Amino acid sequence: MKILVTIKPVFEEIQMTDPDILKKNFLKNNPDLNLKINRFDDHALEEALKLKGKNTAIEIYTISVGAADSLEILKKTIGKGADKAFLIETETKNANDPDFVSDAVKDVFMENNCDLLFCGMMSEDMMNGVTGLLTASKLSIPSLSGITFIEDISSEKIIVKRELEGGTEQKAELSLPCALNFQAGINKPGYPNVMRMLKADERSIIVKSHEKPDFKNSIKIKDLKLPSKTRKGEILEGSIEDKAKAFVEILKQKKIL
Amino acid sequence: MDKKIILVCDSHANKTDQAKKLINFGQNLYSYLKNEIILVVFNEKNIENFSRKINFGNILNIKTKTHEFGDIISGLETVIEKTDFSYLCFDSSIKSLEQASYLAGKFNASIITNVLKIEDKNQFSRMIFNSKLEAGIKNLKEKCVLTIAGSSFDENDSIFSKNSIEEIEIPHENSDIKIIETMSRSESSSLDNAKIILSVGRGLNSSEEIEKVFEVSKLIPGSSVGCSRPIVDKGLLEYQRQVGITGRSVSPKIYSAFGISGSTQHLFGMKDCEFIISVNNDPHASIFGHSDVCIVEDAVLFLEALKNELEN
Ligand SMILES: Cc1cc2nc3c(=O)[nH]c(=O)nc-3n(C[C@H](O)[C@H](O)[C@H](O)COP(=O)(O)OP(=O)(O)OC[C@H]3O[C@@H](n4cnc5c(N)ncnc54)[C@H](O)[C@@H]3O)c2cc1C
Ligand SMILES: Nc1ncnc2c1ncn2[C@@H]1O[C@H](COP(=O)(O)O)[C@@H](O)[C@H]1O
């Protein structure tokens, strides 16, 4: 059985980075920010590794669609236990276009006769939440999103749990081949083994292109700006004690205290 | 054949609200494209009555055997095969994302999700980078599928006086996805009756740090402790305390967020609170744009200062 896991390289520490710096780097082909594995994808890869842990006949392939600097990220996936990795080398505008990415992933999935496609349910940068689902549609295989747990798997079908809005959970059965889009926080991704990582070479990481002369991008990312505010956002000044006093004052004004 | 704007309303609970929101969006889109709007609903029993309630007459009511993916999709495929669309619009639920992506793949359409605003002809704004930036995304294809997140679209007067309600029936399809069971985790929670919720996020790293917020909570009558999803994922607090789209929607008088970044999924659960105070050590945290009062401090140190202040 072969599992293809999509791995999007995204900036490290998005949460702590000044939005202007994100803005300057996002659409550049050689950004100055460090890359890491998209959080959701790291959890998806971990689920694949758990299955391999129980059944060594399972092969895990990883795939990134992006610039050459994605190679380091793919080496990490080899270090974590993937058997082979594919880099579809392309410009940033394509790596952020779900239409391009799903086309490229579809080809690799078919060329390698894969049985399962594991994706994150969302990329931390684009947050589309669609790329895995779109790939499944192009492959004409069933797909579900919000996966939190794999309950059982055979060569014909897989039983999973997934989570929807407002505390609703579902248990579902999908026939193979199929695509699963994983939620984050569902397992503890391990660290890459450095020896395995160092041994990754051109036999384990295959670099290809996916240039089709008639391909046109489906979207164009235009202006990037700071989000509009929905509330006033008054910033409190002064020492930390002053701010604590102000907090307590608000509680009194609002008749909480 | 003229292109149409198709709005898909696939909700059980808030069908009227969802339909109205979609119609508002459709009418805003109409002002750019002048394409006729059709609203698609499923298994509506009294369609005339529904049409009057939403004050909209161009409706297609699809009758399906079940409400599962396979049946909904074959209904939509039947519609799309006879109706050329420019835009096909859904809400932003996970199930809608699944349907939207499926159809975008089948009909060679582009897909833009979680749309907040229409910026221009064929250009839409949406959040990226965990809501740290807003991006304008231009659709470059002839057909485009959208999922709508925003709810504040201008209400236009109904443009279509024409009343054309149609119904079609779809035979049952066996799907290769079988839903075995649907479970609900929505038991009651101390958050439901709280006057103030003190909510913690990934800015607090350990149970020792989270203990600080309970110490403060003890000093504020009517308060309860909430949290963001990663705190539940890490097993630091129980699910009943999770605020957000996959957790609870809360509406205390005051919501106070400690070390929470302000992702759209979290905001969904607390945006209707009367007053929001946020504490974050990143002056650019997106939650500050959705707060009444912003405190740029280390959350743990601030909780200690707050505790001292309350004890005095
Ligand atoms: C389908 C789906 C459903 C989801 N449902 C939910 C949901 O219901 N609820 C939910 O919350 N999330 C949900 N999420 C997850 C959501 O996308 C975010 O990942 C999550 O809300 C982030 O939580 P956070 O703000 O605690 O963490 P982060 O985004 O990591 O933010 C941590 C914040 O803490 C600040 N910080 C760090 N250190 C300190 C310090 N010492 N002092 C003060 N501040 C500090 C940082 O600046 C940052 O702003 C969902 C995601 C998906 C895809
Ligand atoms: N450029 C890419 N390379 C590899 N995987 C990707 C890429 N873009 C998206 N994905 C995968 O698709 C998932 C959903 O991404 P998105 O639709 O952008 O939210 C991600 O979690 C990744 O697993």
PDB file of C-alpha atoms in Angstrom, chain B residues 6-238:
ATOM      1  CA  ILE B   6     -26.065  30.019  -8.382  1.00  0.00           C
ATOM      2  CA  LEU B   7     -26.414  30.207  -4.599  1.00  0.00           C
ATOM      3  CA  VAL B   8     -26.477  26.907  -2.716  1.00  0.00           C
ATOM      4  CA  CYS B   9     -28.308  26.818   0.607  1.00  0.00           C
ATOM      5  CA  ASP B  10     -27.709  23.435   2.188  1.00  0.00           C
ATOM      6  CA  SER B  11     -28.368  24.131   5.830  1.00  0.00           C
ATOM      7  CA  HIS B  12     -30.838  22.453   8.182  1.00  0.00           C
ATOM      8  CA  ALA B  13     -30.923  24.730  11.152  1.00  0.00           C
ATOM      9  CA  ASN B  14     -30.674  28.340   9.983  1.00  0.00           C
ATOM     10  CA  LYS B  15     -31.994  27.919   6.493  1.00  0.00           C
ATOM     11  CA  THR B  16     -33.686  31.315   6.336  1.00  0.00           C
ATOM     12  CA  ASP B  17     -30.679  33.194   7.701  1.00  0.00           C
ATOM     13  CA  GLN B  18     -28.282  31.351   5.464  1.00  0.00           C
ATOM     14  CA  ALA B  19     -30.470  31.954   2.419  1.00  0.00           C
ATOM     15  CA  LYS B  20     -30.728  35.678   3.199  1.00  0.00           C
ATOM     16  CA  LYS B  21     -26.972  35.983   3.644  1.00  0.00           C
ATOM     17  CA  LEU B  22     -26.354  34.207   0.343  1.00  0.00           C
ATOM     18  CA  ILE B  23     -28.941  36.366  -1.433  1.00  0.00           C
ATOM     19  CA  ASN B  24     -27.315  39.539  -0.105  1.00  0.00           C
ATOM     20  CA  PHE B  25     -23.990  38.315  -1.383  1.00  0.00           C
ATOM     21  CA  GLY B  26     -25.522  37.306  -4.721  1.00  0.00           C
ATOM     22  CA  GLN B  27     -27.103  40.708  -5.137  1.00  0.00           C
ATOM     23  CA  ASN B  28     -23.808  42.437  -4.431  1.00  0.00           C
ATOM     24  CA  LEU B  29     -22.221  40.201  -7.052  1.00  0.00           C
ATOM     25  CA  TYR B  30     -25.096  41.021  -9.421  1.00  0.00           C
ATOM     26  CA  SER B  31     -24.232  44.701  -9.293  1.00  0.00           C
ATOM     27  CA  TYR B  32     -20.880  43.836 -10.934  1.00  0.00           C
ATOM     28  CA  LEU B  33     -21.923  41.086 -13.328  1.00  0.00           C
ATOM     29  CA  LYS B  34     -25.617  41.537 -14.078  1.00  0.00           C
ATOM     30  CA  ASN B  35     -26.037  37.754 -14.116  1.00  0.00           C
ATOM     31  CA  GLU B  36     -29.363  36.363 -12.990  1.00  0.00           C
ATOM     32  CA  ILE B  37     -29.413  34.780  -9.518  1.00  0.00           C
ATOM     33  CA  ILE B  38     -30.880  31.372  -8.663  1.00  0.00           C
ATOM     34  CA  LEU B  39     -31.147  30.070  -5.135  1.00  0.00           C
ATOM     35  CA  VAL B  40     -30.898  26.291  -4.768  1.00  0.00           C
ATOM     36  CA  VAL B  41     -32.407  24.690  -1.665  1.00  0.00           C
ATOM     37  CA  PHE B  42     -32.927  21.059  -0.721  1.00  0.00           C
ATOM     38  CA  ASN B  43     -36.072  19.252   0.381  1.00  0.00           C
ATOM     39  CA  GLU B  44     -37.978  22.385   1.392  1.00  0.00           C
ATOM     40  CA  LYS B  45     -41.515  21.281   2.221  1.00  0.00           C
ATOM     41  CA  ASN B  46     -43.340  24.567   1.840  1.00  0.00           C
ATOM     42  CA  ILE B  47     -41.409  26.378  -0.835  1.00  0.00           C
ATOM     43  CA  GLU B  48     -43.958  29.186  -1.421  1.00  0.00           C
ATOM     44  CA  ASN B  49     -43.870  30.034   2.247  1.00  0.00           C
ATOM     45  CA  PHE B  50     -40.053  29.883   2.320  1.00  0.00           C
ATOM     46  CA  SER B  51     -39.860  32.171  -0.702  1.00  0.00           C
ATOM     47  CA  ARG B  52     -42.066  34.731   1.040  1.00  0.00           C
ATOM     48  CA  LYS B  53     -39.993  34.514   4.233  1.00  0.00           C
ATOM     49  CA  ILE B  54     -36.762  35.305   2.422  1.00  0.00           C
ATOM     50  CA  ASN B  55     -38.443  37.712   0.016  1.00  0.00           C
ATOM     51  CA  PHE B  56     -36.893  36.064  -3.026  1.00  0.00           C
ATOM     52  CA  GLY B  57     -38.589  34.303  -5.889  1.00  0.00           C
ATOM     53  CA  ASN B  58     -35.998  32.627  -8.101  1.00  0.00           C
ATOM     54  CA  ILE B  59     -35.711  29.298  -6.325  1.00  0.00           C
ATOM     55  CA  LEU B  60     -34.937  25.761  -7.330  1.00  0.00           C
ATOM     56  CA  ASN B  61     -36.024  23.172  -4.788  1.00  0.00           C
ATOM     57  CA  ILE B  62     -34.147  19.881  -5.159  1.00  0.00           C
ATOM     58  CA  LYS B  63     -35.732  16.776  -3.682  1.00  0.00           C
ATOM     59  CA  THR B  64     -33.229  14.124  -2.643  1.00  0.00           C
ATOM     60  CA  LYS B  65     -33.642  10.826  -0.809  1.00  0.00           C
ATOM     61  CA  THR B  66     -30.963  11.598   1.766  1.00  0.00           C
ATOM     62  CA  HIS B  67     -28.943  14.604   2.809  1.00  0.00           C
ATOM     63  CA  GLU B  68     -25.656  12.833   2.180  1.00  0.00           C
ATOM     64  CA  PHE B  69     -22.806  14.018  -0.022  1.00  0.00           C
ATOM     65  CA  GLY B  70     -23.662  11.725  -2.962  1.00  0.00           C
ATOM     66  CA  ASP B  71     -27.281  12.866  -3.240  1.00  0.00           C
ATOM     67  CA  ILE B  72     -26.586  16.564  -2.706  1.00  0.00           C
ATOM     68  CA  ILE B  73     -23.838  16.414  -5.329  1.00  0.00           C
ATOM     69  CA  SER B  74     -25.940  14.628  -7.935  1.00  0.00           C
ATOM     70  CA  GLY B  75     -28.611  17.288  -7.365  1.00  0.00           C
ATOM     71  CA  LEU B  76     -26.119  20.075  -7.912  1.00  0.00           C
ATOM     72  CA  GLU B  77     -24.550  18.372 -10.926  1.00  0.00           C
ATOM     73  CA  THR B  78     -27.983  18.079 -12.518  1.00  0.00           C
ATOM     74  CA  VAL B  79     -28.543  21.810 -12.014  1.00  0.00           C
ATOM     75  CA  ILE B  80     -25.116  22.818 -13.293  1.00  0.00           C
ATOM     76  CA  GLU B  81     -25.403  20.682 -16.394  1.00  0.00           C
ATOM     77  CA  LYS B  82     -28.457  22.682 -17.473  1.00  0.00           C
ATOM     78  CA  THR B  83     -27.405  26.069 -16.104  1.00  0.00           C
ATOM     79  CA  ASP B  84     -24.149  27.677 -17.121  1.00  0.00           C
ATOM     80  CA  PHE B  85     -22.776  29.536 -14.097  1.00  0.00           C
ATOM     81  CA  SER B  86     -20.342  32.383 -13.598  1.00  0.00           C
ATOM     82  CA  TYR B  87     -20.298  31.982  -9.823  1.00  0.00           C
ATOM     83  CA  LEU B  88     -21.450  29.097  -7.656  1.00  0.00           C
ATOM     84  CA  CYS B  89     -21.661  30.230  -4.022  1.00  0.00           C
ATOM     85  CA  PHE B  90     -21.778  28.240  -0.779  1.00  0.00           C
ATOM     86  CA  ASP B  91     -21.436  29.062   2.885  1.00  0.00           C
ATOM     87  CA  SER B  92     -18.124  28.195   4.576  1.00  0.00           C
ATOM     88  CA  SER B  93     -18.899  25.022   6.526  1.00  0.00           C
ATOM     89  CA  ILE B  94     -16.675  21.966   6.155  1.00  0.00           C
ATOM     90  CA  LYS B  95     -19.415  20.106   4.267  1.00  0.00           C
ATOM     91  CA  SER B  96     -19.812  23.057   1.912  1.00  0.00           C
ATOM     92  CA  LEU B  97     -16.053  23.100   1.319  1.00  0.00           C
ATOM     93  CA  GLU B  98     -16.269  19.437   0.316  1.00  0.00           C
ATOM     94  CA  GLN B  99     -19.097  20.056  -2.137  1.00  0.00           C
ATOM     95  CA  ALA B 100     -17.530  23.245  -3.479  1.00  0.00           C
ATOM     96  CA  SER B 101     -14.125  21.611  -4.094  1.00  0.00           C
ATOM     97  CA  TYR B 102     -15.706  18.586  -5.724  1.00  0.00           C
ATOM     98  CA  LEU B 103     -17.665  20.711  -8.182  1.00  0.00           C
ATOM     99  CA  ALA B 104     -14.743  23.059  -8.883  1.00  0.00           C
ATOM    100  CA  GLY B 105     -12.715  19.986  -9.888  1.00  0.00           C
ATOM    101  CA  LYS B 106     -15.463  18.515 -12.048  1.00  0.00           C
ATOM    102  CA  PHE B 107     -16.401  21.729 -13.852  1.00  0.00           C
ATOM    103  CA  ASN B 108     -12.908  23.165 -14.260  1.00  0.00           C
ATOM    104  CA  ALA B 109     -13.682  26.172 -12.102  1.00  0.00           C
ATOM    105  CA  SER B 110     -11.428  28.191  -9.850  1.00  0.00           C
ATOM    106  CA  ILE B 111     -12.221  28.146  -6.140  1.00  0.00           C
ATOM    107  CA  ILE B 112     -11.901  30.957  -3.604  1.00  0.00           C
ATOM    108  CA  THR B 113     -12.904  30.160  -0.025  1.00  0.00           C
ATOM    109  CA  ASN B 114     -13.911  32.159   3.044  1.00  0.00           C
ATOM    110  CA  VAL B 115     -14.686  35.287   1.050  1.00  0.00           C
ATOM    111  CA  LEU B 116     -15.129  38.376   3.208  1.00  0.00           C
ATOM    112  CA  LYS B 117     -15.825  41.087   0.660  1.00  0.00           C
ATOM    113  CA  ILE B 118     -16.258  41.692  -3.030  1.00  0.00           C
ATOM    114  CA  GLU B 119     -13.440  44.076  -3.925  1.00  0.00           C
ATOM    115  CA  ASP B 120     -13.994  44.487  -7.613  1.00  0.00           C
ATOM    116  CA  LYS B 121     -15.298  42.633 -10.619  1.00  0.00           C
ATOM    117  CA  ASN B 122     -13.922  39.093 -10.122  1.00  0.00           C
ATOM    118  CA  GLN B 123     -11.855  40.079  -7.079  1.00  0.00           C
ATOM    119  CA  PHE B 124     -12.556  39.006  -3.521  1.00  0.00           C
ATOM    120  CA  SER B 125     -10.886  39.591  -0.195  1.00  0.00           C
ATOM    121  CA  ARG B 126     -10.128  36.862   2.317  1.00  0.00           C
ATOM    122  CA  MET B 127      -7.859  36.285   5.310  1.00  0.00           C
ATOM    123  CA  ILE B 128      -4.501  34.584   5.025  1.00  0.00           C
ATOM    124  CA  PHE B 129      -1.702  33.794   7.531  1.00  0.00           C
ATOM    125  CA  ASN B 130      -4.035  33.019  10.428  1.00  0.00           C
ATOM    126  CA  SER B 131      -5.817  36.343   9.849  1.00  0.00           C
ATOM    127  CA  LYS B 132      -2.633  38.402  10.058  1.00  0.00           C
ATOM    128  CA  LEU B 133      -3.148  39.662   6.493  1.00  0.00           C
ATOM    129  CA  GLU B 134      -6.062  40.218   4.184  1.00  0.00           C
ATOM    130  CA  ALA B 135      -5.529  39.330   0.520  1.00  0.00           C
ATOM    131  CA  GLY B 136      -7.357  40.344  -2.622  1.00  0.00           C
ATOM    132  CA  ILE B 137      -7.755  37.254  -4.798  1.00  0.00           C
ATOM    133  CA  LYS B 138      -8.648  37.621  -8.455  1.00  0.00           C
ATOM    134  CA  ASN B 139     -10.532  34.873 -10.222  1.00  0.00           C
ATOM    135  CA  LEU B 140      -8.956  34.174 -13.614  1.00  0.00           C
ATOM    136  CA  LYS B 141     -11.333  31.495 -14.869  1.00  0.00           C
ATOM    137  CA  GLU B 142     -14.708  31.648 -16.560  1.00  0.00           C
ATOM    138  CA  LYS B 143     -16.362  29.694 -13.801  1.00  0.00           C
ATOM    139  CA  CYS B 144     -15.644  30.225 -10.159  1.00  0.00           C
ATOM    140  CA  VAL B 145     -16.816  28.542  -6.965  1.00  0.00           C
ATOM    141  CA  LEU B 146     -16.924  30.658  -3.802  1.00  0.00           C
ATOM    142  CA  THR B 147     -17.514  29.951  -0.151  1.00  0.00           C
ATOM    143  CA  ILE B 148     -18.723  32.972   1.786  1.00  0.00           C
ATOM    144  CA  ALA B 149     -17.466  33.778   5.288  1.00  0.00           C
ATOM    145  CA  GLY B 150     -18.436  37.391   5.766  1.00  0.00           C
ATOM    146  CA  SER B 151     -21.932  38.228   6.867  1.00  0.00           C
ATOM    147  CA  SER B 152     -22.042  41.970   6.386  1.00  0.00           C
ATOM    148  CA  PHE B 153     -23.004  42.367   2.771  1.00  0.00           C
ATOM    149  CA  ASP B 154     -25.275  45.260   1.862  1.00  0.00           C
ATOM    150  CA  GLU B 155     -28.894  44.368   1.769  1.00  0.00           C
ATOM    151  CA  ASN B 156     -30.288  45.349  -1.596  1.00  0.00           C
ATOM    152  CA  ASP B 157     -33.926  45.473  -2.506  1.00  0.00           C
ATOM    153  CA  SER B 158     -34.986  42.329  -4.222  1.00  0.00           C
ATOM    154  CA  ILE B 159     -34.013  42.800  -7.868  1.00  0.00           C
ATOM    155  CA  PHE B 160     -36.097  39.975  -9.231  1.00  0.00           C
ATOM    156  CA  SER B 161     -39.795  40.485  -9.075  1.00  0.00           C
ATOM    157  CA  LYS B 162     -40.218  37.478 -11.310  1.00  0.00           C
ATOM    158  CA  ASN B 163     -41.423  34.496  -9.385  1.00  0.00           C
ATOM    159  CA  SER B 164     -40.131  31.240 -10.722  1.00  0.00           C
ATOM    160  CA  ILE B 165     -40.121  28.402  -8.277  1.00  0.00           C
ATOM    161  CA  GLU B 166     -39.047  25.082  -9.736  1.00  0.00           C
ATOM    162  CA  GLU B 167     -38.750  21.638  -8.215  1.00  0.00           C
ATOM    163  CA  ILE B 168     -36.732  18.652  -9.370  1.00  0.00           C
ATOM    164  CA  GLU B 169     -36.377  15.168  -7.976  1.00  0.00           C
ATOM    165  CA  ILE B 170     -33.071  13.314  -7.861  1.00  0.00           C
ATOM    166  CA  PRO B 171     -32.785   9.512  -7.764  1.00  0.00           C
ATOM    167  CA  HIS B 172     -30.676   8.083  -4.926  1.00  0.00           C
ATOM    168  CA  GLU B 173     -27.002   7.501  -5.682  1.00  0.00           C
ATOM    169  CA  ASN B 174     -24.859   5.069  -3.762  1.00  0.00           C
ATOM    170  CA  SER B 175     -21.904   7.026  -2.524  1.00  0.00           C
ATOM    171  CA  ASP B 176     -18.409   5.700  -1.892  1.00  0.00           C
ATOM    172  CA  ILE B 177     -18.468   7.620   1.385  1.00  0.00           C
ATOM    173  CA  LYS B 178     -20.645   6.017   4.029  1.00  0.00           C
ATOM    174  CA  ILE B 179     -21.443   8.005   7.166  1.00  0.00           C
ATOM    175  CA  ILE B 180     -21.708   5.342   9.868  1.00  0.00           C
ATOM    176  CA  GLU B 181     -22.582   7.547  12.808  1.00  0.00           C
ATOM    177  CA  THR B 182     -22.997  11.219  13.763  1.00  0.00           C
ATOM    178  CA  MET B 183     -22.262  12.133  17.369  1.00  0.00           C
ATOM    179  CA  SER B 184     -22.728  15.386  19.253  1.00  0.00           C
ATOM    180  CA  ARG B 185     -20.339  16.597  21.939  1.00  0.00           C
ATOM    181  CA  SER B 186     -22.377  19.641  22.903  1.00  0.00           C
ATOM    182  CA  GLU B 187     -23.063  18.982  26.586  1.00  0.00           C
ATOM    183  CA  SER B 188     -23.584  22.011  28.779  1.00  0.00           C
ATOM    184  CA  SER B 189     -20.613  24.021  29.926  1.00  0.00           C
ATOM    185  CA  SER B 190     -19.797  26.549  32.619  1.00  0.00           C
ATOM    186  CA  LEU B 191     -19.133  28.999  29.783  1.00  0.00           C
ATOM    187  CA  ASP B 192     -22.830  29.195  28.941  1.00  0.00           C
ATOM    188  CA  ASN B 193     -23.837  31.241  31.975  1.00  0.00           C
ATOM    189  CA  ALA B 194     -20.616  33.125  32.688  1.00  0.00           C
ATOM    190  CA  LYS B 195     -20.709  36.915  32.897  1.00  0.00           C
ATOM    191  CA  ILE B 196     -17.047  37.090  32.012  1.00  0.00           C
ATOM    192  CA  ILE B 197     -14.895  34.509  30.285  1.00  0.00           C
ATOM    193  CA  LEU B 198     -11.134  34.486  30.756  1.00  0.00           C
ATOM    194  CA  SER B 199      -9.837  32.527  27.818  1.00  0.00           C
ATOM    195  CA  VAL B 200      -6.337  31.148  27.326  1.00  0.00           C
ATOM    196  CA  GLY B 201      -4.455  30.237  24.166  1.00  0.00           C
ATOM    197  CA  ARG B 202      -1.105  28.924  23.047  1.00  0.00           C
ATOM    198  CA  GLY B 203       0.613  31.946  24.555  1.00  0.00           C
ATOM    199  CA  LEU B 204       0.312  29.975  27.814  1.00  0.00           C
ATOM    200  CA  ASN B 205       2.461  26.916  27.590  1.00  0.00           C
ATOM    201  CA  SER B 206       1.967  24.636  30.562  1.00  0.00           C
ATOM    202  CA  SER B 207      -0.545  23.655  33.190  1.00  0.00           C
ATOM    203  CA  GLU B 208       1.399  25.824  35.677  1.00  0.00           C
ATOM    204  CA  GLU B 209       0.856  28.872  33.464  1.00  0.00           C
ATOM    205  CA  ILE B 210      -2.787  28.002  32.910  1.00  0.00           C
ATOM    206  CA  GLU B 211      -3.252  27.661  36.675  1.00  0.00           C
ATOM    207  CA  LYS B 212      -2.639  31.441  36.860  1.00  0.00           C
ATOM    208  CA  VAL B 213      -5.865  32.138  35.010  1.00  0.00           C
ATOM    209  CA  PHE B 214      -7.827  29.939  37.429  1.00  0.00           C
ATOM    210  CA  GLU B 215      -6.305  31.897  40.326  1.00  0.00           C
ATOM    211  CA  VAL B 216      -7.606  35.117  38.762  1.00  0.00           C
ATOM    212  CA  SER B 217     -10.966  33.561  37.935  1.00  0.00           C
ATOM    213  CA  LYS B 218     -11.470  32.650  41.609  1.00  0.00           C
ATOM    214  CA  LEU B 219     -11.302  36.358  42.418  1.00  0.00           C
ATOM    215  CA  ILE B 220     -13.934  37.400  39.848  1.00  0.00           C
ATOM    216  CA  PRO B 221     -17.494  36.328  40.624  1.00  0.00           C
ATOM    217  CA  GLY B 222     -19.435  34.993  37.643  1.00  0.00           C
ATOM    218  CA  SER B 223     -16.274  34.226  35.681  1.00  0.00           C
ATOM    219  CA  SER B 224     -15.316  31.055  33.912  1.00  0.00           C
ATOM    220  CA  VAL B 225     -12.194  29.868  32.059  1.00  0.00           C
ATOM    221  CA  GLY B 226     -12.316  29.199  28.318  1.00  0.00           C
ATOM    222  CA  CYS B 227      -9.601  28.387  25.804  1.00  0.00           C
ATOM    223  CA  SER B 228      -8.591  28.041  22.169  1.00  0.00           C
ATOM    224  CA  ARG B 229      -8.468  24.727  20.370  1.00  0.00           C
ATOM    225  CA  PRO B 230      -4.717  23.962  20.703  1.00  0.00           C
ATOM    226  CA  ILE B 231      -5.092  24.002  24.499  1.00  0.00           C
ATOM    227  CA  VAL B 232      -7.695  21.226  24.237  1.00  0.00           C
ATOM    228  CA  ASP B 233      -5.615  19.349  21.644  1.00  0.00           C
ATOM    229  CA  LYS B 234      -2.673  19.359  24.047  1.00  0.00           C
ATOM    230  CA  GLY B 235      -4.923  17.965  26.775  1.00  0.00           C
ATOM    231  CA  LEU B 236      -4.369  21.002  29.003  1.00  0.00           C
ATOM    232  CA  LEU B 237      -8.081  21.775  29.368  1.00  0.00           C
ATOM    233  CA  GLU B 238     -11.264  19.859  28.565  1.00  0.00           C
TER     234      GLU B 238
END
